Coordinates of C-alpha atoms and ligand atoms in Angstrom, one line a residue:
X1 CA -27.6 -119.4 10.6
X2 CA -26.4 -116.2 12.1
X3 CA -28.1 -113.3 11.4
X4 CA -26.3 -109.8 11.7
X5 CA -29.8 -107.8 12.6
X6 CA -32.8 -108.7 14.8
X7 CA -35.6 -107.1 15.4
X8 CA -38.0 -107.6 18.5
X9 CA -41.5 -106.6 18.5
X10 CA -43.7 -107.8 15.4
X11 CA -46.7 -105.7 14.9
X12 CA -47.1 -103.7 11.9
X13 CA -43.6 -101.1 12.4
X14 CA -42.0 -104.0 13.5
X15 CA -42.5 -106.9 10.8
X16 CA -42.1 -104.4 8.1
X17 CA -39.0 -103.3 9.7
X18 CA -37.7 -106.6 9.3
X19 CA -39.1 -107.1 5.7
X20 CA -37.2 -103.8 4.8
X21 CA -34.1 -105.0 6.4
X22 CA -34.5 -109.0 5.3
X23 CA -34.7 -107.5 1.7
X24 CA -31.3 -105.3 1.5
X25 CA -28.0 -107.4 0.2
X26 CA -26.0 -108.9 3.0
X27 CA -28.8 -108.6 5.9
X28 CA -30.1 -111.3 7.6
X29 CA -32.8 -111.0 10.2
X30 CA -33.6 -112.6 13.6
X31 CA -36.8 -112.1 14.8
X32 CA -38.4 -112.2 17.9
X33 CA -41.8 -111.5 19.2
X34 CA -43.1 -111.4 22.9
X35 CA -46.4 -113.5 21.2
X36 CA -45.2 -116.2 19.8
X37 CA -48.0 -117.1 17.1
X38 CA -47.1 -112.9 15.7
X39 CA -43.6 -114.6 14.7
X40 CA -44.6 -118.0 13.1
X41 CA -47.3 -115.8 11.3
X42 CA -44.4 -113.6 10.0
X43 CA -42.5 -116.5 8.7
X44 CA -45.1 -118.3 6.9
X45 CA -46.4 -115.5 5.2
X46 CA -42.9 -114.0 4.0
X47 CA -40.6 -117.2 3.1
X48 CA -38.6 -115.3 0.7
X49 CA -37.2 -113.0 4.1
X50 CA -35.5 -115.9 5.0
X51 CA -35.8 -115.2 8.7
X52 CA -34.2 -116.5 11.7
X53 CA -36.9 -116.7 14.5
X54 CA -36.5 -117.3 17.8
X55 CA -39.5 -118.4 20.5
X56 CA -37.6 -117.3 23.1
X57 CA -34.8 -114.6 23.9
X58 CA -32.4 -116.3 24.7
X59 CA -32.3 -118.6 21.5
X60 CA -33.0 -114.8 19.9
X61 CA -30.0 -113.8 20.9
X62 CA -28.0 -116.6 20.2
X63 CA -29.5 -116.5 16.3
X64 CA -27.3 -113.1 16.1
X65 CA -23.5 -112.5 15.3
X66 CA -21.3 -110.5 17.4
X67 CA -21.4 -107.2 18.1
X68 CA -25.4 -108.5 18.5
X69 CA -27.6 -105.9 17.1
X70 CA -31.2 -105.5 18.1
X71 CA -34.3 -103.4 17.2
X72 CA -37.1 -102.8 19.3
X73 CA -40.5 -102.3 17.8
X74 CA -42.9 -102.3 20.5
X75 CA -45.4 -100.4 21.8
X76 CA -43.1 -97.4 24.0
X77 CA -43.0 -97.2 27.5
X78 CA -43.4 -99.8 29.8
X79 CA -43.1 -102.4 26.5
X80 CA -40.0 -100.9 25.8
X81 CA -38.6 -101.1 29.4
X82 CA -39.4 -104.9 29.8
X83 CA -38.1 -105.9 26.5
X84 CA -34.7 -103.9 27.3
X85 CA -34.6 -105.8 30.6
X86 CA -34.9 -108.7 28.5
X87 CA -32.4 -108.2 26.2
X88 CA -30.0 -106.6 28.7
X89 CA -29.7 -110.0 30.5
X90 CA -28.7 -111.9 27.6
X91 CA -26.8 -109.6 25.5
X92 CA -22.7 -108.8 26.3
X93 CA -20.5 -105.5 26.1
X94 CA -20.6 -104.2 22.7
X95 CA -23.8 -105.0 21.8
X96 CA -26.0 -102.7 20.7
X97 CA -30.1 -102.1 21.4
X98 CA -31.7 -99.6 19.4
X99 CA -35.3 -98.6 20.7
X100 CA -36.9 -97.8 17.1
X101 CA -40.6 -96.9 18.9
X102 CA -41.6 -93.3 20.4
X103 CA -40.2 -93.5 23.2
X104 CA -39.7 -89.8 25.1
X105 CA -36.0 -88.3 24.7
X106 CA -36.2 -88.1 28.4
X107 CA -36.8 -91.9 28.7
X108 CA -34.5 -92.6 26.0
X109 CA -31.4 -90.5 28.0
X110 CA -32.5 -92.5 31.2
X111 CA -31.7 -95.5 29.4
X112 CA -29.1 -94.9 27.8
X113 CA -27.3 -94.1 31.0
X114 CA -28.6 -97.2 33.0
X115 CA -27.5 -99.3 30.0
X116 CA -24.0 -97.7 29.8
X117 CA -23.0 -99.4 33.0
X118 CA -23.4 -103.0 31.4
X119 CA -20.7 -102.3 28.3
X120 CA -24.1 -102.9 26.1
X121 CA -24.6 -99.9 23.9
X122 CA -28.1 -98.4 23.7
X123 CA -29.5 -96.1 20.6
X124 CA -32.5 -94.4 21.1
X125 CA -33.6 -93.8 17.0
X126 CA -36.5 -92.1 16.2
X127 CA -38.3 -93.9 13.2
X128 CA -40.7 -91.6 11.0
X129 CA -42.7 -92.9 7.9
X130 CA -45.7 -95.1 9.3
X131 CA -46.1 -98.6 8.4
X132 CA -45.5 -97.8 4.4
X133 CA -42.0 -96.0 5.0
X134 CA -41.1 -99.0 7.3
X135 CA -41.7 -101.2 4.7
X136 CA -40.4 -99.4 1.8
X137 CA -37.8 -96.7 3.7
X138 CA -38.3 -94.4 6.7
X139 CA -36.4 -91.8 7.5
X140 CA -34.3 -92.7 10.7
X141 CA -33.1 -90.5 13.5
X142 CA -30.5 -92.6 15.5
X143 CA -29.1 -91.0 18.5
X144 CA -26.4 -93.1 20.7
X145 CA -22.4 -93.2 20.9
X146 CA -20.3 -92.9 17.7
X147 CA -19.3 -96.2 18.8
X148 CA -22.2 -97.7 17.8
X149 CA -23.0 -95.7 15.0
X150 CA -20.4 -97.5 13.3
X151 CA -22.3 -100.9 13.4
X152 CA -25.2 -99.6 13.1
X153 CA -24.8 -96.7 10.5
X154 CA -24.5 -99.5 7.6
X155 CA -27.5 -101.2 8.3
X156 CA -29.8 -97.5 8.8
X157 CA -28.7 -96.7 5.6
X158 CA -29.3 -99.7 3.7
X159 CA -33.0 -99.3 4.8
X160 CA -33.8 -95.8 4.9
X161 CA -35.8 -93.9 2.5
X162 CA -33.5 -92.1 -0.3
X163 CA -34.1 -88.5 -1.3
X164 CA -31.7 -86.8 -4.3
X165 CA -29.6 -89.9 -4.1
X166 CA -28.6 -89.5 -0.3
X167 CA -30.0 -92.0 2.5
X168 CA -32.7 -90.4 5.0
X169 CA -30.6 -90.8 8.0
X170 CA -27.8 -89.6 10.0
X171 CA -26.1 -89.8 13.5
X172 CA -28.0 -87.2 15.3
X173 CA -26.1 -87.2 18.5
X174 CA -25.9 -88.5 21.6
X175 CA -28.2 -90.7 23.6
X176 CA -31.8 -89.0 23.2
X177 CA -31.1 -86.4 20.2
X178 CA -32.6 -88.8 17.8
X179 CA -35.9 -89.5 19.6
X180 CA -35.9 -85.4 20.5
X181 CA -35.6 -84.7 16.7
X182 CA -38.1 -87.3 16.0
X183 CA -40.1 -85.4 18.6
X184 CA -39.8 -81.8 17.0
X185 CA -40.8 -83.6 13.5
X186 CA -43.6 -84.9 14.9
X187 CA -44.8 -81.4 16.4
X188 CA -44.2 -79.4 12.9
X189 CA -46.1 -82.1 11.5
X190 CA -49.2 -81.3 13.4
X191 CA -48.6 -77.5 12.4
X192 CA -48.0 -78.5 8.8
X193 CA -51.8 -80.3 9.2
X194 CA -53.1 -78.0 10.9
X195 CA -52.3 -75.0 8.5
X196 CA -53.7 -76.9 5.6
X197 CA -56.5 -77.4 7.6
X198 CA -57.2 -73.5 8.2
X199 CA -56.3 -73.0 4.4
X200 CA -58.6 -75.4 2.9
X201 CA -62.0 -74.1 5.9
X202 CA -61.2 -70.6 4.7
X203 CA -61.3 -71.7 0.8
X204 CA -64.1 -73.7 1.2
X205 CA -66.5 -71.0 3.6
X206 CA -64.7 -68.2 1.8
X207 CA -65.3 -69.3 -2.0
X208 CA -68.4 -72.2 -1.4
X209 CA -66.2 -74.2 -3.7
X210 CA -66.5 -78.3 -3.1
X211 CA -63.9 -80.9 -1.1
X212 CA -63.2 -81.8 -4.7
X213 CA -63.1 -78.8 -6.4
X214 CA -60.5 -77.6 -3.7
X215 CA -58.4 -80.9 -4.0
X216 CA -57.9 -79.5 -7.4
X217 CA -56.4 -76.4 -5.7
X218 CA -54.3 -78.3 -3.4
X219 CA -53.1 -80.4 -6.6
X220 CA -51.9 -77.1 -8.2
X221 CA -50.3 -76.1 -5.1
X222 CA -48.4 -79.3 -5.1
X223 CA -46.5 -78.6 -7.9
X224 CA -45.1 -75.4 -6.7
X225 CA -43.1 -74.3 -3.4
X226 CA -45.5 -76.0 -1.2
X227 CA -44.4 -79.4 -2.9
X228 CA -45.1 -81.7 0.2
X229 CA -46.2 -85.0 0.9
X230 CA -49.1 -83.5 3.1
X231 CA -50.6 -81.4 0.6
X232 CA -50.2 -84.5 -1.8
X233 CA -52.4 -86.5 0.5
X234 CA -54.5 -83.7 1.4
X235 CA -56.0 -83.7 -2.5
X236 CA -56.0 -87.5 -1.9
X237 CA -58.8 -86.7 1.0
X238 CA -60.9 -83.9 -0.4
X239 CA -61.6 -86.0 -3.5
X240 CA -63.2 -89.3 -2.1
X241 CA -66.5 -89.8 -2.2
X242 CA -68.3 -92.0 0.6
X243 CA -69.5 -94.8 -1.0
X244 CA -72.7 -95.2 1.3
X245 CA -73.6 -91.7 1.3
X246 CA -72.4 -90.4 -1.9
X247 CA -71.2 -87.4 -0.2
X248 CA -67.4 -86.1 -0.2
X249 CA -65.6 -88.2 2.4
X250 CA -64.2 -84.9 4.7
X251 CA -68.1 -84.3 5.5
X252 CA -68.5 -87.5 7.0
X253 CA -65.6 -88.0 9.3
X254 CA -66.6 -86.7 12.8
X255 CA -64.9 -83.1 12.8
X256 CA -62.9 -84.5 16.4
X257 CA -58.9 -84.7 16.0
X258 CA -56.7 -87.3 17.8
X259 CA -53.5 -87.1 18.9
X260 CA -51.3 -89.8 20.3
X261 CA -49.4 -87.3 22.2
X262 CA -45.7 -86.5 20.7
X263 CA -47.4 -83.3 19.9
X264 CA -47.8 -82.1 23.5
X265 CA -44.3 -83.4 23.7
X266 CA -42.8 -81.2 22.1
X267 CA -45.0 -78.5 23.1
X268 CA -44.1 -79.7 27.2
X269 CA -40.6 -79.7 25.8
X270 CA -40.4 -76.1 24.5
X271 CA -41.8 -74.9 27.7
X272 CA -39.3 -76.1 29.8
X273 CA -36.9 -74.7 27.2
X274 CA -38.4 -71.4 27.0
X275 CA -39.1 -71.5 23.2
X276 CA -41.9 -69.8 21.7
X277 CA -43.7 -73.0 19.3
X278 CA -47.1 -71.3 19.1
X279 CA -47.7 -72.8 15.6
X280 CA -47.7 -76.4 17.3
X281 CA -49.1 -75.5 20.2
X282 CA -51.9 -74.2 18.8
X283 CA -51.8 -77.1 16.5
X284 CA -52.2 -79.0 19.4
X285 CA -54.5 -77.0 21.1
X286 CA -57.0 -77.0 17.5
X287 CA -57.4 -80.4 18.3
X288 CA -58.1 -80.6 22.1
X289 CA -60.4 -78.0 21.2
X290 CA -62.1 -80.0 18.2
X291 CA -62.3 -82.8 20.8
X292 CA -64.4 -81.6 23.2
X293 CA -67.8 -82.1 21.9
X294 CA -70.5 -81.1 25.0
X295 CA -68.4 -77.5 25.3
X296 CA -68.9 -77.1 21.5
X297 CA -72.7 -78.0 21.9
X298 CA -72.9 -75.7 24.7
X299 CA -71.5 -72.5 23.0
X300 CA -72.9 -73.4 19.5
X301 CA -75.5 -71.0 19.9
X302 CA -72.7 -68.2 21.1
X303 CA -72.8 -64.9 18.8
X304 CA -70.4 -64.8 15.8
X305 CA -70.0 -61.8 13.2
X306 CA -73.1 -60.1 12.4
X307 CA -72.6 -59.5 8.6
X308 CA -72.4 -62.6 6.1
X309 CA -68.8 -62.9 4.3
X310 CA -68.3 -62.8 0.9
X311 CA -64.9 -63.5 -1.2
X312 CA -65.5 -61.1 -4.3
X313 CA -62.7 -62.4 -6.6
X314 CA -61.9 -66.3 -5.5
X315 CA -59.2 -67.1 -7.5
X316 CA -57.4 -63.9 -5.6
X317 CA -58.4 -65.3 -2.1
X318 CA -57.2 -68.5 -3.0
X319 CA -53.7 -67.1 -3.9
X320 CA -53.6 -64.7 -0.5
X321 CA -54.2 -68.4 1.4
X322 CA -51.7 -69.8 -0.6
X323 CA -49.0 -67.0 0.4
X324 CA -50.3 -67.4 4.3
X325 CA -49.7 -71.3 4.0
X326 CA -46.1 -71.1 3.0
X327 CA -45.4 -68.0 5.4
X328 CA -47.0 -69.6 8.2
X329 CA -45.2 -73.1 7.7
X330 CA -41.9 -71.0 7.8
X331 CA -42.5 -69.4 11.2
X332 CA -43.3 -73.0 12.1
X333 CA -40.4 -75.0 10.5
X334 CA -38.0 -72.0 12.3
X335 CA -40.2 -72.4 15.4
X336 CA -39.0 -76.0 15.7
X337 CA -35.6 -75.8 14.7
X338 CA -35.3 -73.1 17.7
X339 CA -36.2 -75.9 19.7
X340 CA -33.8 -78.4 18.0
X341 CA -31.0 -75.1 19.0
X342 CA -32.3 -75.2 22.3
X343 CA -32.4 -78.7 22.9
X344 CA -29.1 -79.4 22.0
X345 CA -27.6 -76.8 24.0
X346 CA -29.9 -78.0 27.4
X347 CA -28.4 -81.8 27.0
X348 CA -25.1 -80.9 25.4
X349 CA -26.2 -82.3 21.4
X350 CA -24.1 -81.7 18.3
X351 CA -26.8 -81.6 16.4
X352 CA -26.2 -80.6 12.8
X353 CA -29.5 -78.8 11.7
X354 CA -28.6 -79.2 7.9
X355 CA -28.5 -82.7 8.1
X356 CA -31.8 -82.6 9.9
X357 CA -33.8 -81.1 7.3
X358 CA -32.0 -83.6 4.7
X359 CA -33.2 -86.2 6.6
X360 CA -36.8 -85.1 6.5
X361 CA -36.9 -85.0 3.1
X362 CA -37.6 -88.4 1.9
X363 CA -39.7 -91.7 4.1
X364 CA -41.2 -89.2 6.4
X365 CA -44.6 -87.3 6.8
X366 CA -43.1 -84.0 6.5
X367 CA -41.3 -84.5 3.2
X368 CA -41.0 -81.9 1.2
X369 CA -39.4 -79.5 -1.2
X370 CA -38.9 -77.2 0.7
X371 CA -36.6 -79.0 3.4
X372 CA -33.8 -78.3 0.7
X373 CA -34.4 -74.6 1.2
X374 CA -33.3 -75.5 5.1
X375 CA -30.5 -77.3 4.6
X376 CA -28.9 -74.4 2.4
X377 CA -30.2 -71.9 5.1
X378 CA -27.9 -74.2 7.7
X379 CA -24.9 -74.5 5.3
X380 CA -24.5 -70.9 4.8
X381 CA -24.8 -70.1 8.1
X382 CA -24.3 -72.7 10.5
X383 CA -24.9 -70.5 13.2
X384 CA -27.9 -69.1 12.2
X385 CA -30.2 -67.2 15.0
X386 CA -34.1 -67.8 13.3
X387 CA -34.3 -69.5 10.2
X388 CA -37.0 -67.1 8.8
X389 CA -34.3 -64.2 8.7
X390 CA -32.1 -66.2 6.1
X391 CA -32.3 -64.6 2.7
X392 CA -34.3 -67.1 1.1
X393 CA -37.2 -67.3 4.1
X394 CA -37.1 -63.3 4.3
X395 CA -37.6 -63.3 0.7
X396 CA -40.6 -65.7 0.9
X397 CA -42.4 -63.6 4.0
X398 CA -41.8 -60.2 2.5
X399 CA -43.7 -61.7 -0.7
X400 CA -46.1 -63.3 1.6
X401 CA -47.1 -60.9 4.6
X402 CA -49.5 -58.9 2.8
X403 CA -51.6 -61.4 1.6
X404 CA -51.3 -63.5 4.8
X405 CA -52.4 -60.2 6.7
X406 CA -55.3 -59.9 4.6
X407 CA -56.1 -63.5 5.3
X408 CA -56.0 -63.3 9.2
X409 CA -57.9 -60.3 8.9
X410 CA -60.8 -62.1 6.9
X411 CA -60.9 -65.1 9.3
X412 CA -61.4 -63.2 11.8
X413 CA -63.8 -60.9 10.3
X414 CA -65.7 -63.8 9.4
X415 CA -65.5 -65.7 12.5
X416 CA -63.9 -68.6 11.0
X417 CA -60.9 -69.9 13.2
X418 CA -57.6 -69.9 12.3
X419 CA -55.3 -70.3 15.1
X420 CA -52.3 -71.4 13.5
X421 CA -52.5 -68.6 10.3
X422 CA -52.6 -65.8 13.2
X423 CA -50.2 -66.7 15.9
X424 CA -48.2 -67.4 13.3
X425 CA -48.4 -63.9 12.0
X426 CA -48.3 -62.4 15.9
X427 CA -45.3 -64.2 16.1
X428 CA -43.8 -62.9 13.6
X429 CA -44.9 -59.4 14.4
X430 CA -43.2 -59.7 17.5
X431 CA -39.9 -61.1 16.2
X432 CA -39.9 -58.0 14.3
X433 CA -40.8 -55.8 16.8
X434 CA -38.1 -52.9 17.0
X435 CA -40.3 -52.7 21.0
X436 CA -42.7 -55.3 22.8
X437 CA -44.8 -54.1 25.7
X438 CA -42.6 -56.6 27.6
X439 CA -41.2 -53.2 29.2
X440 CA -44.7 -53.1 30.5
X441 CA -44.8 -57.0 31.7
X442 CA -41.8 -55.6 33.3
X443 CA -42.7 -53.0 35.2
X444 CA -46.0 -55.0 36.5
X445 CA -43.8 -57.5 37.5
X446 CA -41.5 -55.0 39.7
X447 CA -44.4 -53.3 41.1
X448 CA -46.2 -56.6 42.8
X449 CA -43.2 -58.8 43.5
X450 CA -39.9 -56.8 43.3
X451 CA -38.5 -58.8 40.3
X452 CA -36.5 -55.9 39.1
X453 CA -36.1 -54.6 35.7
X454 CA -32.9 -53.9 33.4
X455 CA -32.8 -49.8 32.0
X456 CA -32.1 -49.2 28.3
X457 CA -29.4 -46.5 29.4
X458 CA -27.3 -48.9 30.8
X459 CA -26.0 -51.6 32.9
X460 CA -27.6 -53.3 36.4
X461 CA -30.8 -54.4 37.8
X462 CA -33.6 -51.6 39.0
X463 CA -36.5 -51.5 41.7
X464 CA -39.0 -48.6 41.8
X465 CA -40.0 -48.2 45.9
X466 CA -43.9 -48.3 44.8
X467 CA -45.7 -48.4 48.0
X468 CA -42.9 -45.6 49.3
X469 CA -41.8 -42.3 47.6
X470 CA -41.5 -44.0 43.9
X471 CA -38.0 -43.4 43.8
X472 CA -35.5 -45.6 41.8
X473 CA -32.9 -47.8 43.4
X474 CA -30.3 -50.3 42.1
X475 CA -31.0 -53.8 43.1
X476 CA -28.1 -55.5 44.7
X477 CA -26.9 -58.3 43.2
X478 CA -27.3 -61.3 46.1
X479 CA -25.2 -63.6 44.2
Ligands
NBP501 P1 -47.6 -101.3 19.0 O1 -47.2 -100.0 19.5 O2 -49.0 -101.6 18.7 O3 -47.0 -102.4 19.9 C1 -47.2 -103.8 19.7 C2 -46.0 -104.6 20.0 O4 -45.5 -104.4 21.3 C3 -46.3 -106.1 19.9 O5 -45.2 -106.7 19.3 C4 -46.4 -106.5 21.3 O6 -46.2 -107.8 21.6 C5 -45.3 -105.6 21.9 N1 -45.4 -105.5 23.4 C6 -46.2 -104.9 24.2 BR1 -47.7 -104.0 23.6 N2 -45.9 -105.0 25.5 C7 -44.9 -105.8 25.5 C8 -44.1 -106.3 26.6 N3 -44.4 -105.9 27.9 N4 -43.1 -107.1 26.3 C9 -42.8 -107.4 25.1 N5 -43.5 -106.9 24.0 C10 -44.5 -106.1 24.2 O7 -46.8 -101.6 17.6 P2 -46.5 -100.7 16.3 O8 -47.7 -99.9 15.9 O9 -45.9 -101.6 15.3 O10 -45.4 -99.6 16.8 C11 -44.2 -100.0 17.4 C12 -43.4 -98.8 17.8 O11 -43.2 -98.0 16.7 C13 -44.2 -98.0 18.8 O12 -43.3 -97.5 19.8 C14 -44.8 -96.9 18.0 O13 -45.0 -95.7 18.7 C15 -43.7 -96.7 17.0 N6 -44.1 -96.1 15.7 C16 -45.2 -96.4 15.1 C17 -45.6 -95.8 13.9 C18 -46.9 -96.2 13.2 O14 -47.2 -95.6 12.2 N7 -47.6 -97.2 13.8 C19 -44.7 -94.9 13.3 C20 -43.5 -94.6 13.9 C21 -43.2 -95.2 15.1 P3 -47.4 -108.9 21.5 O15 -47.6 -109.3 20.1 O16 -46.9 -110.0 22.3 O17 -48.6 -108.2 22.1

């Protein structure tokens, strides 16, 4: 039998890939695993697949019809590089090798381009969901020619979640604009966490109401405009009990946060790109900080606020926190589509940020509601400068900023941290800004190294002769 889809690389993402794929009308699967006792495991346990397995590569890639078509699920890096080596040597022009793990963008553009040179096509597609999506539908962020998005578009689609009737994936763009997008979901995902984090601390120190009794609260919440997978799951956590302690779950887990690193990512990546994504980066930052246990023993016994705190009317609180959430999420949903802008621009991406948001809104961690919300921003105004000044998002922070000042301004009465809530809200402050004491930066900047500074009266670059009589002179342009 010929198969018209194989996937290589059978641990969890990668066997329930194939499961997803084996199960859609008109698929059949090839499988292929580096072990070979992961794939005969496969097959025995799921007959009904009907899979083609191979116990070597070469027989792998004879098992699959022309244009071949091959996923890779293993583990990114060097895995990735190894197995594309493999395949490269067997495959022919016109094949195509999608690389479904995390690999970098950066990685994923190399390879693209060393790939190119052997007529085999290479897509780079970010896959987002965990182990449940893959089974049951992820949502997929291919990047790659249009050439192969042809084959390959079919297939994506027959597996991917389904939100409002539309399939959760979409031709991002060229060679590593899927894996980049994956990328920037993956760092607002650690902001969304993070910011329901800070909401439910400030609840629970703020009110002295229990995990369970705020799971209630984040149920309620669920069925308004912060409608999200994460705050579904987030109830989901507050209410268990530990069953050898009889104690609520959350105040059991060691309070240390891991990261597997696509978080830094995109906080490396925005960086170099010169975008401002302080709600993941102090996402990312919260849990560094949460991991590093003998600095937190050492400054335990450091001074915090000398009066006790006390929320007089908790149902008001809880409603100011709820209105900081939602406004801090959208400085951190526009935060990341900035970097989507900026990306695309730096590597020459037609990304369509619309489409993006649709995407996200089914098979993924960050599904939500509220992605719709995006979309609509995008489609009335493709060209859009910061999401949070569309009509909608200006609505929802004008509604919001009082309470989420008022919240910001408790935390850090209180001495209860809330990173994310508050650079959120200095962000947005100085977005807002009509003047920034960046003239000031400015002006420090001339006096110790001669950088020069721009006038507000008109055109040219200006140096102020500091060590000599103070006078003003206009810089020449060296160019
Ligand atoms: P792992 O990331 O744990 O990788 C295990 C697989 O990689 C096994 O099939 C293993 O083969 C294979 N492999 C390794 Br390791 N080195 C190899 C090499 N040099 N040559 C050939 N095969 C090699 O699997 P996973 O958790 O299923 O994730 C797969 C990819 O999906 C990763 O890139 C991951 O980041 C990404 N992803 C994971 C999730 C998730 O929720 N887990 C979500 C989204 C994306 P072996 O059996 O012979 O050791």
């Amino acid at each position: 039998t010929q198969a018209n889809i194989g996937v290589v690389g059978l641990a969890v993402m990668g066997s329930n890939l194939a499961r997803n794929l084996a199960s859609r009308e008109g698929n059949t699967v090839a499988i292929y695993n580096r072990s070979p006792q992961k794939t005969r495991d496969l097959v025995d346990e799921h007959p009904e697949a009907g899979f083609v397995a191979s116990e070597s590569i070469e027989d792998f890639a004879a098992s699959l019809s022309k244009p071949r078509t091959a996923l890779i699920m293993v583990k990114a890096g060097a895995g990735t590089d190894a197995v594309i080596d493999q395949l490269v040597a067997v495959f022919e022009p016109g094949d195509i090798i999608v690389d479904g793990g995390n690999a970098l963008f950066t990685d994923t553009i190399r390879r693209e381009k060393a790939i190119r040179e052997t007529g085999i096509n290479f897509v780079g597609a970010g896959i987002s969901g965990g182990e449940e999506g893959a089974l049951l539908g992820p949502s997929i962020m291919p990047g790659g020619s249009a050439e192969s998005w042809e084959t390959l578009g079919p297939i994506l689609r027959s597996i991917a979640a389904v939100a409002e009737g539309e399939p959760c994936v979409t031709h991002v763009g060229t060679d590593g604009a899927g894996h980049f997008v994956k990328m920037i979901h993956n760092g607002i995902e650690y902001a969304d966490m993070q910011l329901i984090a800070e909401a439910y601390d400030l609840i629970r120190r703020g009110t002295g109401k229990s995990p369970a009794e705020i799971a209630e609260v984040f149920a309620a919440w669920n069925k308004g405009e912060l409608e999200s997978y994460l705050i579904e799951i987030t109830a989901e956590v507050l209410r268990q009990v530990d069953a050898k302690t009889g104690r609520p779950l959350v105040d059991v887990i060691v309070d240390e946060a891991g990261a597997k690193g696509t978080g830094a990512w995109t906080v490396q990546t925005a960086l170099d790109l010169g975008i401002p994504v302080s709600g993941i980066a102090e996402a990312v930052f919260a849990r560094s900080l949460s991991s590093k246990p003998a600095q937190r023993k050492a400054a335990s016994d450091l001074p915090g606020p000398s009066e006790s705190w006390q929320v007089t009317d908790a149902d008001a609180f809880i409603e100011d926190v709820r209105l900081a959430l939602y406004a801090s999420k959208i400085i951190a949903y526009s935060q990341g589509f900035d970097e989507i802008v900026a990306g695309a621009e730096e590597y020459d991406w037609d990304i369509k940020k619309g489409a993006i948001a649709k995407i996200w809104r089914g098979g993924c961690i960050i599904r939500a509601q509220f992605l719709n919300r995006i979309t609509e921003a995008y489609d009335a105004d493709p060209r859009l400068v910061a999401l949070v000044t569309a009509p909608y998002f200006r609505d929802a922070v004008t509604k919001a900023q009082a309470a989420w000042r008022r919240v910001v301004t408790a935390a850090a009465q209180a001495g209860i941290p809330s990173p994310a809530f508050s650079s959120s809200l200095a962000y947005y402050d100085g977005l807002r800004a009509d003047r920034l004491p960046a003239a000031l930066v400015q002006g420090q900047r001339d006096f110790f190294g001669a950088h020069t500074y721009k006038r507000i009266d008109g055109p040219g670059a200006f140096h102020t002769l500091w060590s000599g009589d103070r006078s003003e002179i206009e810089a020449v342009d060296t160019h």
